[in-house]
XYZ file of C-alpha atoms in Angstrom:
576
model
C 103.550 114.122 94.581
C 102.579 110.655 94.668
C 104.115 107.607 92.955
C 102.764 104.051 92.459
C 104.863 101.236 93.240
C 104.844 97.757 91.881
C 101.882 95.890 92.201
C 101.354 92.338 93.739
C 98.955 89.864 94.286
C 97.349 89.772 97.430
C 94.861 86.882 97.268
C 92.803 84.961 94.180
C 89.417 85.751 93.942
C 86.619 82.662 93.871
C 84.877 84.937 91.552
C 85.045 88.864 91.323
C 81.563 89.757 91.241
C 81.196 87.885 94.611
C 83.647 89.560 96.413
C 81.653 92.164 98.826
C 84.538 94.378 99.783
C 87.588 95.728 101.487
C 87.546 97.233 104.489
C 90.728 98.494 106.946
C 91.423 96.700 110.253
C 92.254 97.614 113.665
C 96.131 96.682 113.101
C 97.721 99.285 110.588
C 98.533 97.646 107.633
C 96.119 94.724 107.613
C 92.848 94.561 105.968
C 89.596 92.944 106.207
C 88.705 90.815 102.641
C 85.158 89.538 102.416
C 86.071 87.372 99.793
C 82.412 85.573 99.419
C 79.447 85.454 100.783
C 80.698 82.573 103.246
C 84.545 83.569 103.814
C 86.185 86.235 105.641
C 90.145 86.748 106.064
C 92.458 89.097 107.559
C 95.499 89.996 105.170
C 99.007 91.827 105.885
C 99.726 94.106 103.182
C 103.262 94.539 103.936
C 103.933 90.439 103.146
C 100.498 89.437 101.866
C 100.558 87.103 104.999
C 96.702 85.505 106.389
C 96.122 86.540 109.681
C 93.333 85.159 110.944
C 90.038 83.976 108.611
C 86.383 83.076 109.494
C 84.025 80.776 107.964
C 79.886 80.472 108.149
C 77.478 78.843 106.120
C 74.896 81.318 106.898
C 75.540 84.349 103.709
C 77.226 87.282 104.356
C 75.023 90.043 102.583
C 77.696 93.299 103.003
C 81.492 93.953 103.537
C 82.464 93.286 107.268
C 83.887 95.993 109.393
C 85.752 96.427 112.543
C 83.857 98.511 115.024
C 86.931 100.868 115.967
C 84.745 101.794 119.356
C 83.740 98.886 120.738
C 86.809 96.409 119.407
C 84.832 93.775 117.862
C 83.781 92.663 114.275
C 80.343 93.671 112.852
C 79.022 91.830 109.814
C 75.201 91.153 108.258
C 73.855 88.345 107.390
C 70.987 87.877 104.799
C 70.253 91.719 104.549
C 68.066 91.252 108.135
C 70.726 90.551 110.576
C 73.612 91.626 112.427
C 76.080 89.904 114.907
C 79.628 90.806 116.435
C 82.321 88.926 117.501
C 86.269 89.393 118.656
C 89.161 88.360 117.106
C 89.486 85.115 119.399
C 86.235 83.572 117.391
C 87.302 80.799 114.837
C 83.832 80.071 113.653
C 80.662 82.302 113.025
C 77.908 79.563 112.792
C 77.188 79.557 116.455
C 77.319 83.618 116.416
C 74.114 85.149 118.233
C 72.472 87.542 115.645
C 70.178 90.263 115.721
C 67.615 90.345 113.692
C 66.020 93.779 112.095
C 62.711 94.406 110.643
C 64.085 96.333 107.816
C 66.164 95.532 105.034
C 69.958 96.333 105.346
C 72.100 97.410 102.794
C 75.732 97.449 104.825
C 77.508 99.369 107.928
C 79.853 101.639 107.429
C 82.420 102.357 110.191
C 85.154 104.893 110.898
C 87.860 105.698 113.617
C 86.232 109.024 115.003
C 82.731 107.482 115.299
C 80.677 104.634 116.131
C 79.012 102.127 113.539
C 76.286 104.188 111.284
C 73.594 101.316 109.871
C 72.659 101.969 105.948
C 69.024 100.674 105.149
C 68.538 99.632 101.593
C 65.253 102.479 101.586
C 67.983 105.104 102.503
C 67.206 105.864 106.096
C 70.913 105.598 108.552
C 70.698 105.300 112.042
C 73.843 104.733 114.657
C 74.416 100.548 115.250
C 74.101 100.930 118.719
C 71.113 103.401 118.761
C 69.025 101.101 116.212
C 70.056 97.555 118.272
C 67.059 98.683 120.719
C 64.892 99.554 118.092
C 65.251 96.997 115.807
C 62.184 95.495 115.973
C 60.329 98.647 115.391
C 57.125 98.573 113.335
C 56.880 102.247 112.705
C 57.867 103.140 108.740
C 60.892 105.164 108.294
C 60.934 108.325 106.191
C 61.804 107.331 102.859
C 64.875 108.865 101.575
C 64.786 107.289 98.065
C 62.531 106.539 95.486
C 60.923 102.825 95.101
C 62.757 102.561 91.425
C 65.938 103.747 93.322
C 68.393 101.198 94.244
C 71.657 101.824 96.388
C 75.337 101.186 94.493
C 78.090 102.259 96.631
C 77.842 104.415 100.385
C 80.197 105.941 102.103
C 80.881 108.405 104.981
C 82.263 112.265 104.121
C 82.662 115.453 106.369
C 80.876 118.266 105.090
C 80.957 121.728 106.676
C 82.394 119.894 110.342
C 79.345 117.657 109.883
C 79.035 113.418 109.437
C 77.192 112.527 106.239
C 76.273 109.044 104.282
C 76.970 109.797 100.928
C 74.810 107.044 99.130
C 75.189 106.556 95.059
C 71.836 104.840 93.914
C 70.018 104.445 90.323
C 66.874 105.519 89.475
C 65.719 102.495 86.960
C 62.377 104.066 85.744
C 64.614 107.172 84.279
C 68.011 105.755 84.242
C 69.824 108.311 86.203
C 72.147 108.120 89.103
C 72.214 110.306 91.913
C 74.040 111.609 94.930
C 72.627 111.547 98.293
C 73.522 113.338 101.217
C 72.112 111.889 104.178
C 73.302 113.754 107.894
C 74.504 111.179 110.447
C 72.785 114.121 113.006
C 69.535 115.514 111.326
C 68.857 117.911 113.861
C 72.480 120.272 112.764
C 72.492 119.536 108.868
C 70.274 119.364 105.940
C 70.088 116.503 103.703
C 70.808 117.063 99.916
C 70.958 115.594 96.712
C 73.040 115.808 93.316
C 72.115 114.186 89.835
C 74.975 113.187 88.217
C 73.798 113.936 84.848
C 73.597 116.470 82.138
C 72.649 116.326 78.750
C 74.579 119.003 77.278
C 77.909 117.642 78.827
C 77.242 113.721 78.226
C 77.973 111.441 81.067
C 79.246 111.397 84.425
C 81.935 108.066 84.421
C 83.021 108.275 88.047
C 83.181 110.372 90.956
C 84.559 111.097 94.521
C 85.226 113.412 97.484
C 88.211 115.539 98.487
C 87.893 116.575 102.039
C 89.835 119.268 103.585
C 89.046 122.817 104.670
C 86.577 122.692 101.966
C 84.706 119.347 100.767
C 84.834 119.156 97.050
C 82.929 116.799 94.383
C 84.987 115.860 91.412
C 83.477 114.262 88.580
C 84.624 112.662 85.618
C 83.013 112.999 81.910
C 82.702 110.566 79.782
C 84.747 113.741 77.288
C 87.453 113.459 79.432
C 87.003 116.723 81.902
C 87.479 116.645 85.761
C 85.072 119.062 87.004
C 84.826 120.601 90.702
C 82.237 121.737 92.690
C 82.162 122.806 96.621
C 79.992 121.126 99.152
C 76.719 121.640 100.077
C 76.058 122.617 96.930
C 74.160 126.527 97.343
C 72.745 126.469 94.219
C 71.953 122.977 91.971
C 72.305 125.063 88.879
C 76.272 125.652 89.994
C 77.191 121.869 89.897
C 79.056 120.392 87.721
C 80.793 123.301 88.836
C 84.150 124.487 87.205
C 86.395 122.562 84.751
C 90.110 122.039 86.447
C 91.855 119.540 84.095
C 91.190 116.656 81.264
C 92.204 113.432 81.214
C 93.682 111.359 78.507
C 95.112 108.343 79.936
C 91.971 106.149 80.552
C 89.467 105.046 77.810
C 86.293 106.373 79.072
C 84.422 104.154 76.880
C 84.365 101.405 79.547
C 83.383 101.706 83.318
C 85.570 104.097 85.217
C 86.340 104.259 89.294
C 87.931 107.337 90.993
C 89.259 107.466 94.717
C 91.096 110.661 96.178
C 94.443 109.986 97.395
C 94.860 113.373 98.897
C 93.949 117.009 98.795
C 95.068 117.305 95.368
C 95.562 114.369 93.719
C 93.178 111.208 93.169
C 93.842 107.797 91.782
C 91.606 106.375 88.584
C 91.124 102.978 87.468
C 90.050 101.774 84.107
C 90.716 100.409 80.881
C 93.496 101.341 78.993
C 93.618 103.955 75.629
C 93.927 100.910 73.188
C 91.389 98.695 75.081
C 94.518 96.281 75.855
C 94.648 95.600 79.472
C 94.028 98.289 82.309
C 95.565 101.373 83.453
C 95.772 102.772 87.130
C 96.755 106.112 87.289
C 97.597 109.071 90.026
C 96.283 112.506 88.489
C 97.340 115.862 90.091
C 94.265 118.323 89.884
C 96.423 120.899 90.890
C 98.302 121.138 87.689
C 96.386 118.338 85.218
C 99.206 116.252 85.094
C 99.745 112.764 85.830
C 102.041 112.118 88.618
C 102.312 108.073 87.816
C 100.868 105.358 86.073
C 100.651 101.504 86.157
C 99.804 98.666 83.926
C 97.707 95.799 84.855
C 97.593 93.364 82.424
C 93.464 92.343 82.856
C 90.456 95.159 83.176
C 87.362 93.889 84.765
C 84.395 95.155 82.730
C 83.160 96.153 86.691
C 86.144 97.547 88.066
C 86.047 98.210 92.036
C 88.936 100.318 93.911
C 89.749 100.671 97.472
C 92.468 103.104 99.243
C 93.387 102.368 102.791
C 95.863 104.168 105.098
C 96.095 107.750 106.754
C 95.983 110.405 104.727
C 99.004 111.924 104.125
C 101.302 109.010 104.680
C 101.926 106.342 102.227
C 98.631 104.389 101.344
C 97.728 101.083 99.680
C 95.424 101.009 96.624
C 93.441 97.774 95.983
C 91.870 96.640 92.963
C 90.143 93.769 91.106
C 92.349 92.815 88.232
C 91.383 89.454 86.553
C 90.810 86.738 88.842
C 92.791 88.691 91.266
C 92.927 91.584 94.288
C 95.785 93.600 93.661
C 97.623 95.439 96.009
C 99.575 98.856 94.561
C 101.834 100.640 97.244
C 101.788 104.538 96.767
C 104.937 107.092 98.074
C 104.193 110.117 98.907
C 107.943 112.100 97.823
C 108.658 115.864 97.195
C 106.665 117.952 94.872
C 108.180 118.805 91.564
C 107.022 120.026 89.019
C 109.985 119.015 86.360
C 109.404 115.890 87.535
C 106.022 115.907 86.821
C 106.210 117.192 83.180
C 108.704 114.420 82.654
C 106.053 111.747 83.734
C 103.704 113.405 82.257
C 105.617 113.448 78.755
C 106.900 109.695 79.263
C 103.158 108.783 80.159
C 101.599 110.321 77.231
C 104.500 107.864 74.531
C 103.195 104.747 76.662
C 99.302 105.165 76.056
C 99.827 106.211 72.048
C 100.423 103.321 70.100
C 100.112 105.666 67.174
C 103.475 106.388 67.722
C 106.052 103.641 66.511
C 109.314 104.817 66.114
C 111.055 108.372 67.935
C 113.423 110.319 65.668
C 115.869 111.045 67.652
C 117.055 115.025 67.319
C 120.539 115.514 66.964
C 119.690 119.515 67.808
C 120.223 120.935 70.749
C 116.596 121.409 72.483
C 117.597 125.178 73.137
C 117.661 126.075 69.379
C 113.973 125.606 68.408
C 113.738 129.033 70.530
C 116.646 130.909 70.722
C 118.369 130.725 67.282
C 121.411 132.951 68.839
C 122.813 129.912 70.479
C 125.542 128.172 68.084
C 127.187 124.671 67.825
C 130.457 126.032 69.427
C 128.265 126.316 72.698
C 127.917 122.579 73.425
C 131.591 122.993 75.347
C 130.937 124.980 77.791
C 134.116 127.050 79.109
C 134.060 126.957 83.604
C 133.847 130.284 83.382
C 130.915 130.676 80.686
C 128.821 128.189 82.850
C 126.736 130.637 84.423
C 125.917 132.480 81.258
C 125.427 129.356 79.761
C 122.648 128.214 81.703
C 120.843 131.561 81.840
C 120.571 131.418 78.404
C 119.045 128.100 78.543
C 116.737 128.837 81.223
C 115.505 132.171 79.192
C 115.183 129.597 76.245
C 112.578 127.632 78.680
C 114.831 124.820 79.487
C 113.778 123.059 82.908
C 116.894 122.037 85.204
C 116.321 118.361 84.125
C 116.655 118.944 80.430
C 119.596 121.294 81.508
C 121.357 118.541 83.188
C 121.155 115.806 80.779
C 122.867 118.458 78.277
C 125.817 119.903 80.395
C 126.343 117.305 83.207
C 127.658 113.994 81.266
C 130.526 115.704 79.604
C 131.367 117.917 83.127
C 131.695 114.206 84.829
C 133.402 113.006 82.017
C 135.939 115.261 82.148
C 136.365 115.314 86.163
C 135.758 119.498 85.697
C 135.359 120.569 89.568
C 135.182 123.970 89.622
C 132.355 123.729 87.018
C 130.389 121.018 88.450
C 130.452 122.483 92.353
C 129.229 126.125 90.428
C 126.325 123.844 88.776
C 125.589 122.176 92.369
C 125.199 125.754 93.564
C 122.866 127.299 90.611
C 120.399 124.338 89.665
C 117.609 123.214 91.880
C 116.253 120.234 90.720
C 119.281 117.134 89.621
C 117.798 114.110 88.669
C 118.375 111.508 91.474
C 120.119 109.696 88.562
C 122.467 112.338 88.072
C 124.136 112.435 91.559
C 124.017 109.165 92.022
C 126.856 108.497 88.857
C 128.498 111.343 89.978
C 129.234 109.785 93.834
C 130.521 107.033 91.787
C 132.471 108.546 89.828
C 133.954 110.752 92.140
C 134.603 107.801 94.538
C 136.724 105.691 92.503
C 139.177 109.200 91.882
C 140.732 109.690 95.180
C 141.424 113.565 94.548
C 137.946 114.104 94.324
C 137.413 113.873 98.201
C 135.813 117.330 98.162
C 133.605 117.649 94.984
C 131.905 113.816 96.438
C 131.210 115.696 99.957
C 129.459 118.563 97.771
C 127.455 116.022 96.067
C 126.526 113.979 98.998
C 125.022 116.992 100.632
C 122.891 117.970 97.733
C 119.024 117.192 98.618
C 117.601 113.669 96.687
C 114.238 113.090 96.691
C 115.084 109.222 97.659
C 112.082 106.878 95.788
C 111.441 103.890 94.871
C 113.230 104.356 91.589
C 116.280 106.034 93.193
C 116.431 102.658 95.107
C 116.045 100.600 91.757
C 119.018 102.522 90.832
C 121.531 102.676 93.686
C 120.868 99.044 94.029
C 121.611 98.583 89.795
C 124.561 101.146 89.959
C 126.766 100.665 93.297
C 128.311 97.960 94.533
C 128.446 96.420 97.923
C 132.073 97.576 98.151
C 131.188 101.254 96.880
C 128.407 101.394 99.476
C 130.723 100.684 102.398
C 132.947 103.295 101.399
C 130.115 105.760 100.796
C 128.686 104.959 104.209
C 132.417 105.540 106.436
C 132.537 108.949 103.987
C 128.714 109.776 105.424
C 129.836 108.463 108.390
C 132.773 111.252 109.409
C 130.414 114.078 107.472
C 127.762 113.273 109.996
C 130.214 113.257 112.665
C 130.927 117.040 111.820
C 127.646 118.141 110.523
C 124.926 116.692 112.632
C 121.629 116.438 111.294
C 122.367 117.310 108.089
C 118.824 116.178 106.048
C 121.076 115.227 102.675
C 123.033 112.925 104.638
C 120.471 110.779 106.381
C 118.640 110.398 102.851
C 121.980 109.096 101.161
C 122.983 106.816 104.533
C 119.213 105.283 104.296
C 119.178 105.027 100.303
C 122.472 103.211 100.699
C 120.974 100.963 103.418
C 118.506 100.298 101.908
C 119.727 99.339 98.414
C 122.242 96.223 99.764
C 120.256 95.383 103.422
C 120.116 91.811 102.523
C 123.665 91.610 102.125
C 124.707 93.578 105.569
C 122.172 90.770 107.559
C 124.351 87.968 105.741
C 127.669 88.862 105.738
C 130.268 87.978 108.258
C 132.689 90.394 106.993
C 134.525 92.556 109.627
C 134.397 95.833 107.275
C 130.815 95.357 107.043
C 129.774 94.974 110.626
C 132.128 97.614 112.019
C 130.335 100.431 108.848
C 126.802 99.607 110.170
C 128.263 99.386 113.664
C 129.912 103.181 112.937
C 126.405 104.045 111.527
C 124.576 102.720 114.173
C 126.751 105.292 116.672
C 126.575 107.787 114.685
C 122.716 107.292 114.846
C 122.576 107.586 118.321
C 124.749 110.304 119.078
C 122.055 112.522 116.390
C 119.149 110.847 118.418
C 120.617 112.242 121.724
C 121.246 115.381 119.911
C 117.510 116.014 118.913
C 117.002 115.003 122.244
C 118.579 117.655 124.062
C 117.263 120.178 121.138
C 113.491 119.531 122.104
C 114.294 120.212 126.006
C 116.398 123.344 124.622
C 112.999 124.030 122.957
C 110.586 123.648 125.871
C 112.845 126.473 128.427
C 113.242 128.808 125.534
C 109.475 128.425 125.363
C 109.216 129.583 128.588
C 111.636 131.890 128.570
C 109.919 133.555 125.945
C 106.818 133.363 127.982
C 108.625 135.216 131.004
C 108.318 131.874 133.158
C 112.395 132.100 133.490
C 113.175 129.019 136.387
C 116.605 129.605 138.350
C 118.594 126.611 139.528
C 119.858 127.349 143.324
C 123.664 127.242 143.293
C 125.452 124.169 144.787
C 128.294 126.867 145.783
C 127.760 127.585 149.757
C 127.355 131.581 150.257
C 129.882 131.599 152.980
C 132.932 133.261 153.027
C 135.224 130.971 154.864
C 135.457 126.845 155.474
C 136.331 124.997 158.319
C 138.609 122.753 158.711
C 140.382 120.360 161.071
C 144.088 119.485 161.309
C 145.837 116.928 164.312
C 149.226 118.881 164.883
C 150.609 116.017 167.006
């Protein structure tokens, strides 16, 4: 699942409509801002530093990109014109630049290919093919309409195949429409999708999944993601079929959608009550939101960017305000208690209707099995088991099981009890094990039960972190790490471990840099060994894996033996 983690400011706008676009840079982790239609500046996400900026008085008419192939900088200028330059340039005015006989609406680049050119009649061609041909009088096929006019393009993979996936609007019958345009026209098929339908109302946003399958997902203005396959085989299938709804944006106002992954994508909109803006992660695999943000300012044209490899942790950018706002994502372990939680803690944010929560003094258990009684809330050690069956059969998750049983079982210091829990649920809340390895480390006879908990798997986030850092001291953490420290020593690469050594890191880092203090330096110094020794470990396990590769391939190598094959050795002695 994916989370969303504090936004920040990465720049302020000179005014939002004017600022052409995002686009990612050669260095990982930097992006390319064209702010305005004169300014250009290289940003760090990571500390929201300026790397490098360019100026020109001559107006940038589309987003610039880095050409990933040739290393250099591609922008246009006044819809007619292209030029390149390297990062060495300071200033564009005295760029050479190209000029085009037809209209351009922007270039698109991408790591695997070269530069494709978009035309503002709909025709593509490659950069480098259409630089020869630029001044080309022949007419182009016309791919749209004369009333059509392009909004947004990017590149997709269809089928193994390049497209341009242009959105444009028709003005003379107010209807917006997907193009597929083929990057090679000679191995696909251009198609086209109109993103409306009467009976269903209207289409708010839209995007691509790719994958082993491409997929279109659409939003309706009633709330319903649908899905459809690509190339559509029939036009009659698409919308296609309905996977989940969608409650946590008003779809009253202007809507984007980005995927974030294979199953999840990330909207951005205004919130439920109109107050503010809401950006929000939404699993299509089971409907549910995996997490949500508040911004504090919608923009009546909201614009969304994702950069970052898929799979790893990305970077969403949006226009909030007067602002570009930068929203880290973590991608953590998939679960689906967790999810339900969010879900449930989502859904109280975004209705106002609700002002006050009765709290329920009955056990959440009883509203489906009425054979559980009051006398059940102490649970005897060796009634655990039974215990949590029947809550389970009830339809108890292991979270909602936990908050019942667990704080009077750590009140009470019950070992036997707690290791048998350890042992039957799945799924502790982070929040759970972290009190416990507090509590267990400040009662020296609980040595054993704090070496159970420390192996147990967390799923380490950002709000872990918030906690460890809220919850343990630096004192606490030292004494965690020597106890990690000696486990590691006799369990080498144990998972558990290395998640609770780099939570605890982690949580107090600025005080290990500052402090002088010899217990501090020799624990990181221990965990710094300890480190290495595992390093050299894995080390010698991937050569281990390469020969019994071969071994299993019959390529068996034999060493020759340093013994000599002789039966006897020479030898001389002086007698006198």
């Amino acid at each position: 699942m994916a989370k969303l983690l504090p936004p920040y400011t990465l720049c302020p706008l000179i005014e939002h409509r004017k600022c052409l676009g995002v686009c990612e840079d050669s260095t990982p982790g930097c992006v390319i801002v064209t702010l305005g239609k004169n300014i250009v500046i290289r940003y760090r996400l990571s500390d929201q530093k300026q790397v490098s900026s360019w100026s020109s008085k001559d107006k940038l008419s589309a987003p610039v990109i880095f050409d990933f192939t040739a290393k250099r900088y591609v922008a246009v200028f006044k819809s007619d014109q292209v030029a390149f330059w390297y990062d060495s340039m300071v200033q564009l005015n005295k760029l050479k630049k190209f000029k085009f006989n037809r209209l351009i609406h922007n270039i698109l680049s991408a790591k695997e290919c070269p530069p494709i050119i978009v035309y503002k009649n709909g025709s593509i061609g490659i950069l480098r093919d259409d630089m020869l041909s630029r001044k080309c009088t022949e007419a182009d096929e016309q791919v749209l309409e004369k009333s059509e006019e392009i909004l947004s393009t990017n590149l997709v993979l269809i089928s193994g195949h390049l497209y341009v996936k242009l959105l444009t609007f028709d003005e003379k019958v107010s209807i917006r429409k997907l193009h597929f345009v083929p990057v090679d026209a000679d191995r696909a098929d251009k198609f086209s999708v109109s993103l409306e339908n009467r009976s269903m109302g209207t289409c708010n946003a839209h995007t691509i999944i790719e994958g082993e399958s491409t997929y279109l997902i659409t939003l309706w203005s009633d709330g319903s993601i649908y899905s459809v396959e690509l190339p559509l085989k029939n036009i009659k299938s698409f919308p296609g079929r309905v996977s989940s709804k969608v409650g946590s944006v008003n779809l009253l106002q202007q809507v984007v959608m980005h995927s974030v992954g294979q199953q999840q994508v990330v909207i951005y909109g205004a919130a439920p009550n109109s107050e503010g803006a809401v950006l929000c992660i939404f699993n299509l695999k089971y409907g549910l939101v995996d997490s949500l943000q508040k911004l504090k300012v919608y923009s009546d044209t909201p614009r969304l960017w994702v950069v970052g490899t898929v799979g790893t942790n990305r970077y969403i950018l949006c226009l909030s305000g007067g602002h570009l706002v930068v929203v880290p994502t973590r991608f953590v372990t998939q679960r689906l208690c967790s999810l339900v939680g969010v879900a449930k803690l989502n859904q109280l944010e975004i209705n106002d209707s609700i002002s006050r929560l009765t709290p329920v003094t009955t056990a959440p258990w009883k509203y489906c099995d009425e054979t559980v009684n009051e006398s059940e809330m102490e649970v005897e050690p060796n009634q655990l088991f039974d215990h949590i069956l029947k809550m389970r059969i009830a339809g108890l998750s292991d979270h909602m099981i936990c908050e019942e049983i667990l704080p009077q079982l750590i009140k009470n210091l019950d070992e036997e009890p707690i290791i048998e829990l350890l042992s039957i649920i799945n799924d502790i809340p982070d929040h759970w094990l972290i009190d416990m390895v507090v509590q267990f480390h400040s009662n020296p006879s609980s040595g054993q039960l704090l070496e159970k908990v420390l192996k147990y798997p967390l799923v380490s986030d950002h709000s872990s972190l918030q906690l460890v850092r809220s919850r343990v001291n630096l004192q606490t953490a030292l004494d965690l790490l020597t106890v990690i420290t000696k486990m590691m020593d006799r369990n080498p690469l144990d998972k558990s471990l290395v998640d609770w050594a780099c939570l605890l890191l982690d949580s107090h880092y600025q005080q290990y840099l500052l402090s002088k203090d010899e217990t501090v330096i020799e624990t990181v110094k221990s965990i710094n060994n300890i480190v290495k020794l595992h390093m050299d470990c894995m080390t010698s396990i991937k050569t281990l894996q390469a020969e019994l590769v071969s071994v299993k391939k019959g390529h068996i190598k034999f060493k020759k033996s340093s013994v000599s094959i002789h039966s006897y050795l020479v030898d001389s002695i002086n007698l006198y």
